Coordinates of C-alpha atoms and ligand atoms in Angstrom, one line a residue:
M97 CA 0.0 0.0 0.0
S98 CA 1.3 3.5 -0.7
F99 CA 0.0 7.0 -0.2
P100 CA -3.7 7.4 -1.1
K101 CA -4.0 8.5 -4.8
N102 CA -5.7 11.8 -3.7
F103 CA -3.1 12.5 -1.1
L104 CA -2.6 16.3 -0.8
W105 CA 1.1 17.0 -1.3
G106 CA 2.0 20.7 -1.1
G107 CA 3.6 23.4 1.0
A108 CA 2.6 26.0 3.6
T109 CA 3.1 29.7 4.4
A110 CA 1.5 32.5 6.4
A111 CA 0.6 36.0 5.2
N112 CA 2.5 37.9 7.9
Q113 CA 5.7 36.0 7.1
Y114 CA 5.5 35.9 3.3
E115 CA 3.3 38.6 1.7
G116 CA 4.9 41.9 2.3
G117 CA 3.0 44.8 0.6
W118 CA 2.1 45.8 4.1
Q119 CA 0.6 49.2 3.1
E120 CA -0.6 48.3 -0.3
G121 CA -4.1 47.7 -1.6
G122 CA -5.7 49.4 1.3
R123 CA -4.2 47.1 3.9
G124 CA -4.4 48.3 7.5
I125 CA -1.8 48.0 10.3
A126 CA -1.5 44.8 12.2
V127 CA 0.3 44.2 15.5
H128 CA 3.0 42.2 13.8
D129 CA 3.9 45.2 11.6
L130 CA 5.3 46.9 14.7
I131 CA 7.6 44.0 15.6
T132 CA 11.3 44.4 14.8
N133 CA 13.6 41.7 13.6
G134 CA 15.4 39.6 16.2
T135 CA 18.1 36.9 16.3
K136 CA 18.4 33.4 17.8
D137 CA 19.5 35.1 21.0
E138 CA 17.7 38.4 21.0
P139 CA 13.9 38.5 20.9
R140 CA 11.9 40.6 18.6
R141 CA 10.5 43.8 20.1
I142 CA 7.7 46.4 19.9
F143 CA 8.5 50.0 20.8
C144 CA 5.6 51.7 22.6
K145 CA 4.7 55.0 24.2
N146 CA 3.3 54.4 27.6
D147 CA 0.5 56.5 29.0
Q148 CA 3.0 59.1 30.2
G149 CA 4.3 59.3 26.6
D150 CA 7.6 57.7 27.5
E151 CA 9.2 55.1 25.2
V152 CA 9.0 51.5 26.4
T153 CA 10.3 48.3 24.7
I154 CA 7.9 45.3 24.9
Q155 CA 9.5 41.9 24.0
M156 CA 7.6 39.5 21.8
G157 CA 5.9 37.1 24.2
E158 CA 5.0 39.9 26.6
C159 CA 1.6 41.6 26.9
I160 CA 1.3 45.1 25.4
P161 CA 0.0 46.9 28.5
Y162 CA -3.4 48.4 28.0
G163 CA -3.2 52.1 26.9
Y164 CA 0.3 51.7 25.5
V165 CA 0.6 52.6 21.8
G166 CA 3.1 50.8 19.5
F167 CA 5.1 52.8 17.0
L168 CA 7.7 52.2 14.3
K169 CA 11.1 53.3 15.5
E170 CA 13.6 54.9 13.1
G171 CA 16.6 52.8 12.3
Y172 CA 15.0 49.4 13.0
Y173 CA 14.0 46.7 10.5
Y174 CA 10.4 45.4 10.4
P175 CA 10.5 42.1 8.5
S176 CA 6.8 41.7 7.8
H177 CA 6.7 44.9 5.8
Q178 CA 8.3 43.3 2.8
A179 CA 8.7 39.7 4.0
T180 CA 9.6 37.8 0.8
D181 CA 7.0 39.8 -1.2
F182 CA 4.5 37.2 -2.2
Y183 CA 2.2 40.2 -2.8
H184 CA 4.1 41.1 -6.0
H185 CA 5.5 37.6 -6.8
Y186 CA 2.5 35.4 -6.4
K187 CA 2.2 34.4 -10.0
E188 CA 5.9 33.4 -10.2
D189 CA 5.7 31.6 -6.9
I190 CA 2.6 29.6 -7.7
A191 CA 4.2 28.6 -11.0
L192 CA 7.1 27.2 -9.0
M193 CA 4.7 25.3 -6.7
A194 CA 3.0 23.9 -9.8
E195 CA 6.4 22.9 -11.3
M196 CA 7.0 20.9 -8.1
G197 CA 3.6 19.3 -8.7
F198 CA 1.8 20.7 -5.6
K199 CA -1.7 19.3 -5.1
T200 CA -2.5 21.9 -2.5
Y201 CA -1.0 25.1 -1.1
R202 CA -1.7 26.4 2.5
L203 CA -1.9 30.2 2.6
S204 CA -3.4 32.5 5.3
I205 CA -5.4 35.7 4.8
S206 CA -4.1 39.0 6.1
W207 CA -7.0 40.2 8.3
T208 CA -6.2 43.9 7.8
R209 CA -6.2 43.4 4.0
I210 CA -9.9 42.6 4.3
F211 CA -10.9 44.7 7.3
P212 CA -8.1 47.3 7.7
N213 CA -9.2 48.2 11.3
G214 CA -10.9 45.0 12.1
D215 CA -14.1 46.7 13.1
D216 CA -14.8 48.4 9.7
E217 CA -18.4 48.3 8.5
T218 CA -17.6 46.9 5.0
P219 CA -14.6 44.8 3.7
N220 CA -11.8 46.3 1.6
E221 CA -12.6 45.2 -2.0
E222 CA -9.0 45.7 -3.2
G223 CA -7.8 43.2 -0.5
L224 CA -10.4 40.7 -1.5
H225 CA -9.4 41.1 -5.1
F226 CA -5.8 40.3 -4.4
Y227 CA -6.8 36.9 -2.9
D228 CA -9.3 36.3 -5.8
N229 CA -6.3 36.5 -8.1
V230 CA -4.2 34.2 -5.9
I231 CA -6.9 31.6 -5.7
D232 CA -7.7 31.8 -9.4
E233 CA -4.0 31.4 -10.1
L234 CA -3.9 28.3 -7.9
K235 CA -7.0 26.8 -9.5
K236 CA -5.4 27.5 -13.0
H237 CA -2.6 25.2 -11.9
N238 CA -5.0 22.6 -10.4
I239 CA -3.7 23.4 -6.9
E240 CA -6.2 23.1 -4.1
P241 CA -6.1 26.2 -1.8
L242 CA -5.9 25.4 1.9
V243 CA -6.9 28.6 3.6
T244 CA -6.0 29.5 7.1
I245 CA -8.4 32.3 8.2
L246 CA -6.3 33.5 11.1
H247 CA -2.5 32.9 11.3
F248 CA -1.2 35.2 14.0
D249 CA -2.8 38.3 12.5
M250 CA -4.2 40.9 14.9
P251 CA -5.5 44.3 13.6
L252 CA -3.7 46.9 15.6
N253 CA -6.9 48.8 16.2
L254 CA -8.6 45.7 17.7
A255 CA -5.6 45.4 20.1
T256 CA -5.5 49.0 21.2
K257 CA -9.3 49.8 21.1
Y258 CA -10.7 46.5 22.4
G259 CA -7.7 44.8 24.1
G260 CA -7.6 41.9 21.6
W261 CA -9.0 38.4 22.2
I262 CA -9.5 38.9 25.9
N263 CA -12.4 41.0 24.8
R264 CA -15.3 38.8 23.7
K265 CA -16.2 41.3 21.0
L266 CA -13.4 39.8 19.0
I267 CA -15.6 36.8 18.3
D268 CA -18.0 39.0 16.3
F269 CA -15.2 40.7 14.4
Y270 CA -13.6 37.4 13.5
L271 CA -17.0 35.9 12.4
K272 CA -17.6 39.0 10.1
F273 CA -14.1 38.4 8.6
A274 CA -14.6 34.6 8.2
K275 CA -18.1 35.1 6.7
V276 CA -16.8 37.3 3.9
L277 CA -14.2 34.7 3.0
F278 CA -16.6 31.7 3.1
E279 CA -19.1 33.5 0.9
R280 CA -16.5 35.0 -1.5
W281 CA -14.8 31.6 -2.2
K282 CA -17.6 29.2 -1.5
D283 CA -17.2 27.5 -4.9
K284 CA -13.4 27.8 -5.1
V285 CA -12.0 26.8 -1.6
T286 CA -12.9 23.5 0.1
Y287 CA -10.3 23.2 2.8
W288 CA -10.3 25.7 5.6
I289 CA -8.4 26.2 8.9
T290 CA -10.1 28.5 11.3
V291 CA -7.1 29.5 13.5
N292 CA -3.4 28.6 13.3
E293 CA -1.9 26.9 16.4
I294 CA -4.9 27.7 18.6
N295 CA -3.2 25.9 21.5
V296 CA 0.1 27.8 21.8
L297 CA -0.3 31.2 20.1
G298 CA 3.3 32.2 20.4
G299 CA 3.4 35.4 22.4
Y300 CA 0.7 38.0 23.0
W301 CA 1.2 39.8 19.7
T302 CA -1.0 37.1 18.2
L303 CA -3.7 37.7 20.7
G304 CA -3.3 41.4 20.7
L305 CA -3.6 41.3 24.4
A306 CA -3.7 44.2 26.6
S307 CA -2.7 42.8 29.9
N308 CA -4.9 43.9 32.7
H309 CA -2.6 43.2 35.6
R310 CA -0.2 45.9 34.4
K311 CA -3.2 48.3 34.3
T312 CA -5.7 47.3 37.0
G313 CA -9.2 46.5 36.0
A314 CA -8.7 47.1 32.3
H315 CA -9.9 43.6 31.3
S316 CA -10.2 41.5 34.4
N317 CA -13.2 39.3 34.0
Q318 CA -13.4 38.5 37.7
G319 CA -14.3 41.8 39.3
E320 CA -11.2 43.7 40.4
T321 CA -9.0 40.6 40.7
P322 CA -6.7 41.0 37.8
L323 CA -6.0 37.9 35.7
E324 CA -2.5 36.6 35.6
D325 CA -1.0 36.3 32.1
A326 CA -1.9 32.6 31.9
G327 CA -5.5 33.4 32.7
I328 CA -5.6 36.1 30.1
K329 CA -4.3 33.6 27.5
F330 CA -6.8 30.8 28.6
Q331 CA -9.8 33.2 28.5
S332 CA -8.7 34.6 25.1
I333 CA -8.2 31.2 23.6
H334 CA -11.6 30.3 24.9
H335 CA -13.1 33.2 22.9
M336 CA -11.2 31.9 19.9
L337 CA -12.5 28.4 20.4
V338 CA -16.1 29.7 20.5
A339 CA -15.4 31.8 17.4
S340 CA -14.0 28.8 15.6
A341 CA -17.1 26.7 16.5
M342 CA -19.5 29.5 15.4
A343 CA -17.4 29.8 12.1
N344 CA -17.8 26.1 11.5
K345 CA -21.6 26.3 11.8
M346 CA -21.8 29.4 9.6
A347 CA -19.5 27.8 7.0
R348 CA -21.6 24.6 6.8
E349 CA -24.7 26.7 6.1
I350 CA -22.8 28.4 3.2
N351 CA -21.4 25.2 1.7
P352 CA -22.0 21.8 3.4
H353 CA -19.1 20.4 1.4
F354 CA -16.5 22.6 3.1
M355 CA -13.8 20.7 5.1
L356 CA -13.3 22.7 8.3
G357 CA -10.2 22.1 10.3
T358 CA -8.6 23.4 13.5
M359 CA -4.9 23.7 13.7
C360 CA -2.7 23.0 16.8
A361 CA 1.1 22.9 17.4
L362 CA 1.4 19.2 18.4
S363 CA 5.1 18.2 18.1
G364 CA 5.8 15.4 20.5
I365 CA 6.7 15.2 24.2
Y366 CA 8.6 12.2 25.8
P367 CA 9.5 11.4 29.4
A368 CA 13.2 12.0 29.9
T369 CA 13.5 8.6 31.8
C370 CA 11.1 5.8 32.8
H371 CA 11.0 7.3 36.3
P372 CA 7.2 7.6 37.1
D373 CA 7.6 11.3 37.8
D374 CA 9.0 11.8 34.3
V375 CA 6.3 9.7 32.8
F376 CA 3.5 11.5 34.5
G377 CA 5.2 14.9 34.1
A378 CA 5.4 14.3 30.3
Y379 CA 1.8 13.2 30.2
E380 CA 0.8 16.4 32.1
F381 CA 2.8 18.6 29.8
R382 CA 1.3 16.8 26.8
R383 CA -2.3 17.2 27.9
K384 CA -1.8 21.0 28.2
A385 CA -1.1 21.0 24.4
L386 CA -3.9 18.6 23.7
M387 CA -6.6 20.4 25.8
F388 CA -7.6 22.7 22.9
S389 CA -7.7 20.1 20.2
D390 CA -9.9 18.1 22.7
V391 CA -12.3 21.0 22.6
T392 CA -12.3 21.4 18.8
C393 CA -12.4 17.7 18.0
R394 CA -14.5 16.3 20.8
G395 CA -16.6 19.4 21.6
Y396 CA -15.9 19.9 25.3
Y397 CA -13.1 20.7 27.7
P398 CA -11.5 17.6 29.0
N399 CA -12.0 16.4 32.6
Y400 CA -8.4 17.6 33.5
A401 CA -9.0 21.2 32.2
Q402 CA -9.8 22.6 35.7
A403 CA -6.6 20.9 37.1
I404 CA -4.6 23.0 34.5
F405 CA -6.5 26.1 35.2
D406 CA -6.1 25.6 39.0
E407 CA -2.3 25.7 38.5
Y408 CA -2.8 29.4 37.4
N409 CA -5.6 30.2 39.8
F410 CA -7.9 30.7 36.9
K411 CA -11.6 30.1 36.5
L412 CA -12.9 30.0 32.9
K413 CA -15.7 32.4 32.2
M414 CA -18.3 30.9 29.8
E415 CA -21.5 32.4 28.5
P416 CA -24.5 30.0 28.8
E417 CA -24.5 29.0 25.2
D418 CA -20.8 28.4 24.8
E419 CA -20.8 24.7 25.7
K420 CA -23.6 24.1 23.2
W421 CA -21.7 25.9 20.4
L422 CA -18.5 23.9 21.2
K423 CA -20.4 20.5 21.4
E424 CA -22.4 20.9 18.2
N425 CA -19.7 22.4 15.9
T426 CA -16.6 20.3 16.0
S427 CA -14.0 20.3 13.3
D428 CA -14.0 17.9 10.3
Y429 CA -10.3 17.2 10.6
L430 CA -7.3 18.1 12.8
A431 CA -4.4 20.0 11.2
F432 CA -1.2 20.2 13.2
S433 CA 2.4 21.4 13.0
Y434 CA 5.1 18.9 13.8
Y435 CA 8.8 20.0 14.0
R436 CA 10.5 18.2 16.9
T437 CA 10.0 16.4 20.1
T438 CA 11.0 17.5 23.5
A439 CA 11.6 15.6 26.8
F440 CA 10.1 16.3 30.2
D441 CA 12.8 16.0 32.8
R442 CA 11.5 16.1 36.4
F443 CA 14.7 17.9 37.4
S444 CA 14.3 20.7 34.9
P445 CA 10.6 20.9 33.9
N446 CA 10.0 23.9 31.7
T447 CA 6.4 24.0 30.7
T448 CA 4.5 26.9 29.3
T449 CA 0.9 28.0 30.2
T450 CA -0.7 26.5 27.1
G451 CA 1.5 23.5 26.5
G452 CA 3.8 25.2 24.1
Q453 CA 6.9 23.2 23.3
Q454 CA 10.1 24.1 25.2
A455 CA 13.0 22.4 23.5
S456 CA 14.6 20.2 26.2
P457 CA 17.7 18.2 25.6
N458 CA 17.2 14.7 24.2
P459 CA 20.5 12.9 24.1
Y460 CA 19.4 10.6 21.3
L461 CA 18.4 13.2 18.8
E462 CA 20.4 15.5 16.5
K463 CA 19.3 19.2 16.5
T464 CA 18.8 21.8 13.9
P465 CA 21.1 24.8 14.0
W466 CA 18.3 26.5 15.9
G467 CA 18.4 23.8 18.5
W468 CA 15.2 22.0 17.5
P469 CA 15.5 18.2 18.0
I470 CA 15.1 16.2 14.8
D471 CA 12.8 13.2 15.4
P472 CA 11.1 11.7 12.3
E473 CA 9.9 8.6 14.3
G474 CA 8.2 11.0 16.6
L475 CA 6.0 12.0 13.8
R476 CA 4.7 8.4 13.5
F477 CA 4.1 8.4 17.2
V478 CA 2.2 11.7 17.2
L479 CA 0.1 10.6 14.2
N480 CA -1.0 7.5 16.0
E481 CA -1.6 9.3 19.3
L482 CA -3.8 11.9 17.6
Y483 CA -5.7 9.5 15.4
D484 CA -6.3 7.2 18.3
R485 CA -7.5 10.1 20.4
Y486 CA -9.9 11.8 17.9
Q487 CA -10.6 9.3 15.1
K488 CA -10.7 12.2 12.7
P489 CA -8.7 12.7 9.5
L490 CA -5.3 14.4 10.2
F491 CA -3.4 16.9 8.1
I492 CA 0.3 17.8 8.7
V493 CA 0.3 21.4 7.7
E494 CA 3.7 22.4 9.0
N495 CA 6.9 20.4 9.1
G496 CA 10.5 21.2 8.2
M497 CA 13.8 22.5 9.4
G498 CA 15.1 26.0 9.5
N499 CA 18.6 26.3 8.1
D500 CA 21.0 29.0 7.0
D501 CA 21.3 27.8 3.4
I502 CA 24.4 28.9 1.5
L503 CA 24.0 30.2 -2.1
E504 CA 27.1 29.4 -4.2
N505 CA 27.3 29.6 -8.0
N506 CA 23.6 30.2 -8.0
E507 CA 22.9 26.8 -6.4
I508 CA 21.9 25.6 -2.9
H509 CA 22.8 22.1 -2.0
D510 CA 20.4 21.5 0.9
D511 CA 21.0 17.7 1.5
Y512 CA 20.2 18.2 5.2
R513 CA 16.6 19.4 4.2
I514 CA 16.1 16.5 1.8
S515 CA 17.2 14.1 4.5
Y516 CA 14.9 15.8 7.1
I517 CA 11.8 15.7 4.9
R518 CA 12.6 12.3 3.4
N519 CA 12.9 10.7 6.9
H520 CA 9.6 12.4 8.1
I521 CA 7.8 11.2 4.9
K522 CA 9.1 7.6 5.6
E523 CA 7.5 7.7 9.0
L524 CA 4.3 9.3 7.7
K525 CA 4.1 6.4 5.1
K526 CA 4.4 3.8 7.9
A527 CA 1.6 5.6 9.8
I528 CA -0.6 5.4 6.8
E529 CA 0.4 1.9 5.5
I530 CA 1.0 0.0 8.7
D531 CA -1.0 1.8 11.3
R532 CA -3.9 2.8 9.0
V533 CA -3.9 6.4 10.1
D534 CA -6.2 8.6 7.9
V535 CA -4.0 11.5 6.7
L536 CA -5.3 14.0 4.2
G537 CA -2.0 15.7 3.2
Y538 CA 1.4 17.0 4.0
T539 CA 2.4 20.7 3.5
P540 CA 6.0 21.3 4.6
W541 CA 6.4 24.7 6.2
G542 CA 7.9 27.8 4.3
C543 CA 7.9 26.0 1.0
I544 CA 9.3 29.1 -0.5
D545 CA 11.7 31.0 1.9
I546 CA 9.8 33.3 4.2
V547 CA 10.6 35.3 7.4
S548 CA 10.9 33.3 10.6
A549 CA 8.0 34.1 13.0
G550 CA 10.0 33.4 16.1
T551 CA 13.1 35.4 15.3
G552 CA 12.2 37.5 12.3
E553 CA 15.3 36.2 10.6
M554 CA 15.5 35.4 6.9
K555 CA 18.5 33.1 7.5
K556 CA 16.3 30.6 9.2
R557 CA 15.2 29.2 5.8
Y558 CA 12.7 26.3 5.3
G559 CA 12.0 26.5 1.6
F560 CA 12.5 24.4 -1.5
V561 CA 13.0 27.7 -3.2
Y562 CA 15.7 30.2 -2.0
V563 CA 14.8 33.9 -1.9
D564 CA 17.7 36.3 -2.2
L565 CA 17.1 38.5 0.8
D566 CA 19.1 39.0 4.0
D567 CA 18.1 39.5 7.7
L568 CA 17.8 43.3 7.1
G569 CA 15.7 43.1 4.0
K570 CA 18.6 43.6 1.5
G571 CA 18.5 41.6 -1.7
S572 CA 17.0 41.1 -5.1
L573 CA 14.1 38.9 -4.0
K574 CA 15.2 36.6 -6.8
R575 CA 13.9 33.0 -6.5
I576 CA 16.4 30.2 -6.9
K577 CA 15.5 26.5 -6.9
K578 CA 17.4 24.5 -4.2
D579 CA 18.4 20.8 -4.7
S580 CA 15.4 19.9 -2.6
F581 CA 13.0 21.5 -5.2
Y582 CA 13.9 18.8 -7.7
W583 CA 13.8 16.1 -5.1
Y584 CA 10.4 17.1 -3.7
K585 CA 9.1 17.3 -7.3
K586 CA 10.1 13.6 -7.8
V587 CA 8.4 12.7 -4.5
I588 CA 5.2 14.2 -5.5
T589 CA 5.3 12.9 -9.1
T590 CA 5.7 9.3 -7.7
N591 CA 3.1 9.9 -5.0
G592 CA 5.7 9.2 -2.3
E593 CA 7.1 6.1 -3.9
E594 CA 10.5 7.6 -4.8
L595 CA 12.1 9.2 -1.8
Ligands
BGP693 C1 4.9 27.7 13.9 C2 4.1 28.8 13.1 C3 4.6 29.1 11.8 C4 6.1 29.1 11.7 C5 6.7 27.9 12.4 C6 8.2 27.9 12.4 O1 4.6 27.8 15.2 O2 2.7 28.4 12.9 O3 4.1 30.4 11.4 O4 6.7 30.3 12.1 O5 6.3 27.9 13.7 O6 8.7 28.8 13.4 P1 9.8 29.9 13.0 O7 9.3 30.6 11.8 O8 10.0 30.7 14.2 O9 11.1 29.1 12.6

């Protein structure tokens, strides 16, 4: 048995890391437009004026205190402004995807291209028209669009005026955004992802959070007792989960043939040893990551949810109808990102509030230059774990290794990337052939070089196509096929037979 004949081979990107054209076509400002570049060791930052008008630096991952206003500081580079300029290169790039034989391509929609301020009365037609062209170009090449509605985007206005997702009003703004897309492309797009990595949401910039406990009472939902950061995240993610369920219902009324997925970051977690404390610690760490896919795939918070909330002295605030929405509008499939596995070591547990992966040392695994453990077998483990848990089709919508590829004589010999992807596909094939896991497709991350979300670097490249640009945005933006381009083309042509 080999891969299903309709297996969706492709690649994945996100608007904020790929499009550029940040002020073109009527696009409004998003929080990520205010985030500077960073490095492996130095986090990305937002420069803000506090309510006394003094300049304050907020690091990515921290809340933007309510009432602070972000601004672009002279002399700093803002990677998402140009990114790798899909906005002006989309025809060329889609032709490259078609040359590799892509069956699908995962893209996200820039919220502020459609609603520049997030709370606008009507959508921006010029922004919609850009995506009409992209989707038509994909269809021309028989490439199935896989549309992520929300991939880390947060209209700046919704963050500053409403406080971001901690404010339940964001549900309505999101639904208005999603409805426009579902209706516009109801006959052109089948596969949808409501929210990217709903379970980790790297940093507050994705939630546009205004932290109430730095400014008392701004958003606490429990009287004057301010929520701790974790509580703000959990409550905000709850609003996203409700929005995702409501979007599923709305979408199914527009086109009952839509395939509606949720997406979680679900790389793997192992116990560092067979000591019971490590085993249970790893299980506890893992269930924090799975709690949110439990909600979107099963339709309710798991029995252990309150145990997690108790750790952060948090009580979830639900409206009366929320449980019904979640129960009756689960996802058709589970999309997930898989990059690495980490180990839970009882002597150095490093968990995050929402189960985000902290790379912990695993002595048996090689690491990428950015320290991410490389574990192809872990992918087979996770595929079985998730399919066993949810019995829903799975879709690997992010996988790959960031590497500082070297361009010499107009060539890039990325054998390390071929080996990484090959070994992960081999394990994926075992999960399908031997374990009978139902997998819809595989879209390696950053299929054409894009900006790293975590560090803002260009040098952390994932693509099968090199883009001539450096970490400070200097370069011709020329596209150059890497060795992996030709290799992946053969993989797709032979439907995974020739690796
Ligand atoms: C995931 C995000 C992607 C992408 C990926 C790789 O969490 O969904 O947007 O960024 O991480 O991370 P990075 O770009 O930091 O290498």
